[in-house]
PDB file of C-alpha atoms in Angstrom:
ATOM      1  CA  MET A   1     155.458 -42.677 108.769  1.00 71.00           C
ATOM      2  CA  ARG A   2     154.249 -45.058 111.462  1.00 71.00           C
ATOM      3  CA  VAL A   3     153.928 -47.910 108.957  1.00 70.00           C
ATOM      4  CA  ARG A   4     157.375 -47.239 107.475  1.00 69.00           C
ATOM      5  CA  LEU A   5     159.028 -47.228 110.901  1.00 68.00           C
ATOM      6  CA  GLY A   6     157.251 -50.335 112.194  1.00 67.00           C
ATOM      7  CA  GLN A   7     159.069 -51.505 115.358  1.00 70.00           C
ATOM      8  CA  PHE A   8     160.819 -48.135 115.700  1.00 71.00           C
ATOM      9  CA  TRP A   9     157.567 -46.202 116.290  1.00 73.00           C
ATOM     10  CA  PRO A  10     156.896 -45.491 119.988  1.00 74.00           C
ATOM     11  CA  ASP A  11     153.637 -46.881 121.354  1.00 78.00           C
ATOM     12  CA  GLY A  12     151.106 -44.146 121.977  1.00 77.00           C
ATOM     13  CA  LEU A  13     152.828 -41.507 119.816  1.00 76.00           C
ATOM     14  CA  GLN A  14     150.261 -39.901 117.542  1.00 73.00           C
ATOM     15  CA  GLU A  15     151.361 -39.411 113.945  1.00 73.00           C
ATOM     16  CA  ARG A  16     150.169 -35.814 113.915  1.00 71.00           C
ATOM     17  CA  PHE A  17     153.099 -34.894 116.208  1.00 76.00           C
ATOM     18  CA  VAL A  18     155.664 -36.004 113.606  1.00 78.00           C
ATOM     19  CA  THR A  19     155.440 -33.636 110.651  1.00 79.00           C
ATOM     20  CA  ARG A  20     158.051 -35.113 108.323  1.00 82.00           C
ATOM     21  CA  GLY A  21     160.229 -38.165 108.452  1.00 83.00           C
ATOM     22  CA  TYR A  22     162.733 -40.370 106.663  1.00 86.00           C
ATOM     23  CA  VAL A  23     163.953 -43.883 107.399  1.00 85.00           C
ATOM     24  CA  SER A  24     166.610 -46.118 105.884  1.00 89.00           C
ATOM     25  CA  SER A  25     167.616 -49.601 107.071  1.00 87.00           C
ATOM     26  CA  ASP A  26     170.168 -52.128 105.953  1.00 90.00           C
ATOM     27  CA  TRP A  27     170.839 -55.637 107.288  1.00 86.00           C
ATOM     28  CA  SER A  28     173.429 -58.338 106.934  1.00 87.00           C
ATOM     29  CA  ILE A  29     173.425 -61.843 108.398  1.00 86.00           C
ATOM     30  CA  ASP A  30     174.547 -60.660 111.858  1.00 86.00           C
ATOM     31  CA  SER A  31     174.157 -56.870 111.933  1.00 89.00           C
ATOM     32  CA  SER A  32     171.770 -54.054 111.122  1.00 89.00           C
ATOM     33  CA  SER A  33     171.763 -50.267 110.868  1.00 91.00           C
ATOM     34  CA  THR A  34     168.709 -48.010 110.821  1.00 91.00           C
ATOM     35  CA  PHE A  35     168.759 -44.238 110.268  1.00 93.00           C
ATOM     36  CA  ILE A  36     165.733 -42.089 111.095  1.00 91.00           C
ATOM     37  CA  ARG A  37     165.169 -38.362 110.749  1.00 91.00           C
ATOM     38  CA  PHE A  38     161.944 -36.650 111.741  1.00 89.00           C
ATOM     39  CA  ASP A  39     160.563 -33.237 112.628  1.00 88.00           C
ATOM     40  CA  ALA A  40     158.648 -33.002 115.895  1.00 87.00           C
ATOM     41  CA  ASP A  41     158.198 -30.880 118.982  1.00 87.00           C
ATOM     42  CA  LEU A  42     160.048 -31.595 122.212  1.00 85.00           C
ATOM     43  CA  PRO A  43     157.264 -33.641 123.919  1.00 83.00           C
ATOM     44  CA  ALA A  44     157.180 -36.071 120.955  1.00 85.00           C
ATOM     45  CA  VAL A  45     160.978 -36.326 121.005  1.00 86.00           C
ATOM     46  CA  ALA A  46     160.855 -37.028 124.751  1.00 86.00           C
ATOM     47  CA  GLN A  47     158.410 -39.849 124.048  1.00 86.00           C
ATOM     48  CA  TRP A  48     160.784 -41.209 121.390  1.00 85.00           C
ATOM     49  CA  ARG A  49     163.697 -41.000 123.836  1.00 86.00           C
ATOM     50  CA  ALA A  50     161.768 -42.986 126.452  1.00 85.00           C
ATOM     51  CA  PHE A  51     160.929 -45.589 123.807  1.00 84.00           C
ATOM     52  CA  LEU A  52     164.602 -46.000 122.798  1.00 85.00           C
ATOM     53  CA  ARG A  53     165.633 -46.362 126.446  1.00 84.00           C
ATOM     54  CA  THR A  54     162.958 -48.970 127.115  1.00 81.00           C
ATOM     55  CA  ASP A  55     163.854 -50.817 123.905  1.00 77.00           C
ATOM     56  CA  ASN A  56     167.494 -50.961 125.006  1.00 76.00           C
ATOM     57  CA  TYR A  57     166.626 -52.492 128.390  1.00 74.00           C
ATOM     58  CA  ALA A  58     164.124 -54.924 126.863  1.00 75.00           C
ATOM     59  CA  SER A  59     166.756 -56.227 124.455  1.00 71.00           C
ATOM     60  CA  ALA A  60     169.233 -56.647 127.305  1.00 69.00           C
ATOM     61  CA  VAL A  61     166.732 -58.669 129.328  1.00 69.00           C
ATOM     62  CA  SER A  62     165.810 -60.885 126.371  1.00 68.00           C
ATOM     63  CA  LEU A  63     169.453 -61.526 125.450  1.00 64.00           C
ATOM     64  CA  ASP A  64     170.472 -62.187 129.056  1.00 59.00           C
ATOM     65  CA  ASN A  65     168.129 -65.134 129.477  1.00 58.00           C
ATOM     66  CA  LYS A  66     170.748 -67.699 128.535  1.00 61.00           C
ATOM     67  CA  ASP A  67     173.305 -69.273 130.887  1.00 61.00           C
ATOM     68  CA  ASP A  68     176.256 -68.525 128.597  1.00 63.00           C
ATOM     69  CA  ARG A  69     175.722 -64.743 128.480  1.00 67.00           C
ATOM     70  CA  TRP A  70     175.771 -61.718 130.723  1.00 71.00           C
ATOM     71  CA  CYS A  71     174.786 -58.132 130.040  1.00 73.00           C
ATOM     72  CA  GLU A  72     176.015 -54.631 130.706  1.00 74.00           C
ATOM     73  CA  VAL A  73     173.882 -51.624 129.855  1.00 74.00           C
ATOM     74  CA  ARG A  74     174.903 -47.991 129.673  1.00 74.00           C
ATOM     75  CA  GLU A  75     173.155 -44.709 129.213  1.00 73.00           C
ATOM     76  CA  GLN A  76     175.012 -41.480 128.691  1.00 77.00           C
ATOM     77  CA  ARG A  77     175.039 -38.184 126.882  1.00 80.00           C
ATOM     78  CA  CYS A  78     177.685 -37.363 124.305  1.00 80.00           C
ATOM     79  CA  ALA A  79     178.429 -34.646 121.785  1.00 81.00           C
ATOM     80  CA  SER A  80     177.546 -36.569 118.642  1.00 83.00           C
ATOM     81  CA  ILE A  81     176.117 -39.869 117.461  1.00 86.00           C
ATOM     82  CA  PRO A  82     178.838 -42.527 117.165  1.00 83.00           C
ATOM     83  CA  LEU A  83     178.434 -44.633 114.038  1.00 83.00           C
ATOM     84  CA  SER A  84     179.345 -48.247 114.739  1.00 77.00           C
ATOM     85  CA  SER A  85     179.220 -51.413 112.658  1.00 77.00           C
ATOM     86  CA  LEU A  86     177.509 -49.883 109.644  1.00 82.00           C
ATOM     87  CA  THR A  87     175.830 -52.381 107.335  1.00 83.00           C
ATOM     88  CA  GLY A  88     175.227 -49.817 104.620  1.00 82.00           C
ATOM     89  CA  GLU A  89     175.927 -46.245 103.640  1.00 89.00           C
ATOM     90  CA  VAL A  90     174.752 -43.261 105.653  1.00 93.00           C
ATOM     91  CA  PRO A  91     171.832 -41.640 103.780  1.00 95.00           C
ATOM     92  CA  ALA A  92     172.478 -38.157 102.350  1.00 94.00           C
ATOM     93  CA  TRP A  93     169.520 -36.713 104.307  1.00 94.00           C
ATOM     94  CA  TRP A  94     170.933 -37.943 107.637  1.00 93.00           C
ATOM     95  CA  ASN A  95     173.143 -35.126 108.941  1.00 91.00           C
ATOM     96  CA  PRO A  96     172.665 -34.691 112.700  1.00 91.00           C
ATOM     97  CA  THR A  97     173.035 -31.286 114.253  1.00 84.00           C
ATOM     98  CA  GLY A  98     172.425 -30.316 117.820  1.00 72.00           C
ATOM     99  CA  ASP A  99     174.316 -30.191 121.068  1.00 72.00           C
ATOM    100  CA  ILE A 100     173.654 -33.476 122.846  1.00 81.00           C
ATOM    101  CA  CYS A 101     173.191 -37.097 121.870  1.00 87.00           C
ATOM    102  CA  ASP A 102     171.270 -39.463 124.145  1.00 88.00           C
ATOM    103  CA  THR A 103     173.039 -42.827 124.050  1.00 86.00           C
ATOM    104  CA  PHE A 104     171.516 -46.174 125.043  1.00 87.00           C
ATOM    105  CA  GLU A 105     173.862 -49.133 124.579  1.00 85.00           C
ATOM    106  CA  THR A 106     173.871 -52.804 125.498  1.00 83.00           C
ATOM    107  CA  MET A 107     176.787 -55.202 125.437  1.00 82.00           C
ATOM    108  CA  VAL A 108     175.821 -58.863 125.785  1.00 81.00           C
ATOM    109  CA  TRP A 109     178.973 -60.877 126.445  1.00 80.00           C
ATOM    110  CA  TYR A 110     179.380 -64.541 125.584  1.00 79.00           C
ATOM    111  CA  ASP A 111     181.214 -66.821 128.009  1.00 75.00           C
ATOM    112  CA  GLN A 112     184.477 -68.317 126.774  1.00 73.00           C
ATOM    113  CA  ILE A 113     185.135 -65.613 124.121  1.00 74.00           C
ATOM    114  CA  ASP A 114     185.906 -61.903 124.291  1.00 73.00           C
ATOM    115  CA  SER A 115     183.028 -60.685 122.175  1.00 76.00           C
ATOM    116  CA  GLY A 116     179.291 -60.539 122.179  1.00 81.00           C
ATOM    117  CA  VAL A 117     176.418 -58.607 120.700  1.00 84.00           C
ATOM    118  CA  GLY A 118     176.670 -54.822 120.696  1.00 85.00           C
ATOM    119  CA  ARG A 119     173.447 -52.897 120.356  1.00 87.00           C
ATOM    120  CA  GLY A 120     172.837 -49.163 120.421  1.00 88.00           C
ATOM    121  CA  ASN A 121     170.073 -46.596 120.121  1.00 89.00           C
ATOM    122  CA  TYR A 122     171.116 -42.961 119.696  1.00 92.00           C
ATOM    123  CA  LEU A 123     168.994 -39.816 119.550  1.00 91.00           C
ATOM    124  CA  GLN A 124     170.079 -36.278 118.759  1.00 93.00           C
ATOM    125  CA  TYR A 125     167.669 -33.333 118.660  1.00 91.00           C
ATOM    126  CA  ASP A 126     168.117 -29.816 117.354  1.00 91.00           C
ATOM    127  CA  PRO A 127     165.535 -27.557 119.067  1.00 89.00           C
ATOM    128  CA  ASN A 128     166.301 -24.723 116.617  1.00 90.00           C
ATOM    129  CA  THR A 129     164.943 -26.739 113.681  1.00 90.00           C
ATOM    130  CA  SER A 130     162.733 -29.205 115.654  1.00 89.00           C
ATOM    131  CA  THR A 131     164.574 -32.042 113.909  1.00 91.00           C
ATOM    132  CA  ALA A 132     165.585 -35.333 115.515  1.00 90.00           C
ATOM    133  CA  TRP A 133     167.994 -37.983 114.271  1.00 93.00           C
ATOM    134  CA  VAL A 134     168.004 -41.592 115.430  1.00 91.00           C
ATOM    135  CA  TYR A 135     170.606 -44.247 114.732  1.00 92.00           C
ATOM    136  CA  SER A 136     169.903 -47.804 115.831  1.00 90.00           C
ATOM    137  CA  TYR A 137     172.239 -50.703 115.289  1.00 90.00           C
ATOM    138  CA  SER A 138     172.998 -54.231 116.365  1.00 88.00           C
ATOM    139  CA  CYS A 139     176.091 -56.265 115.579  1.00 89.00           C
ATOM    140  CA  GLN A 140     177.290 -59.706 116.607  1.00 86.00           C
ATOM    141  CA  HIS A 141     180.950 -59.922 117.741  1.00 82.00           C
ATOM    142  CA  ASP A 142     181.035 -56.197 118.466  1.00 81.00           C
ATOM    143  CA  LEU A 143     183.075 -54.540 121.211  1.00 78.00           C
ATOM    144  CA  LEU A 144     181.519 -51.320 122.508  1.00 78.00           C
ATOM    145  CA  TRP A 145     183.838 -51.444 125.511  1.00 74.00           C
ATOM    146  CA  ASP A 146     186.365 -53.920 126.893  1.00 72.00           C
ATOM    147  CA  ARG A 147     185.008 -56.946 128.692  1.00 70.00           C
ATOM    148  CA  GLY A 148     185.444 -56.706 132.439  1.00 63.00           C
ATOM    149  CA  ASP A 149     185.833 -52.939 132.368  1.00 63.00           C
ATOM    150  CA  GLY A 150     182.113 -52.450 132.606  1.00 58.00           C
ATOM    151  CA  ALA A 151     180.310 -49.693 130.827  1.00 53.00           C
ATOM    152  CA  PRO A 152     182.067 -46.323 130.914  1.00 49.00           C
ATOM    153  CA  VAL A 153     178.915 -44.791 132.408  1.00 45.00           C
ATOM    154  CA  ALA A 154     176.976 -47.696 133.873  1.00 41.00           C
ATOM    155  CA  ILE A 155     173.445 -47.339 135.126  1.00 39.00           C
ATOM    156  CA  ALA A 156     172.678 -51.042 135.459  1.00 41.00           C
ATOM    157  CA  ASP A 157     174.662 -54.244 135.406  1.00 42.00           C
ATOM    158  CA  THR A 158     172.868 -57.502 135.001  1.00 38.00           C
ATOM    159  CA  PRO A 159     174.790 -60.533 136.260  1.00 38.00           C
ATOM    160  CA  LYS A 160     174.771 -63.891 134.547  1.00 35.00           C
ATOM    161  CA  PRO A 161     171.558 -65.772 135.398  1.00 34.00           C
ATOM    162  CA  SER A 162     173.630 -68.357 137.291  1.00 34.00           C
ATOM    163  CA  GLN A 163     175.001 -65.701 139.691  1.00 33.00           C
TER     164      GLN A 163
END
């Protein structure tokens, strides 16, 4: 499972804590979608959640290192995983259940145009079945929220490097 997930496997997570898993990815020239389903106990899922949050912030920092861009990051909880900018079909085995979705999103805006790069990591866990679902995507010219409005639930705003 660790080999199949590659960059999506949290550092330090031991494979023995993930009992079964599936992964499907699809890419185009400027977007990607990855679907993951795995069975694990709550501590392993918490480790995965921390990894997705850190990955979201790391991508924001790396994308914000140019003078013509600025970043907004949001973290929130929602009822279900929003599917944005799909580059392929949703796998038949990917059917999230559970009460809460942890959402980690980044919007990197370009100067001079009203678009940028939208990127999201989403995690939903069903404690009744010990099953977790992850959706990760990135898409150029995406609009997760309107420019200038800020993130609906902002936890950090990174100004342009020139500010």
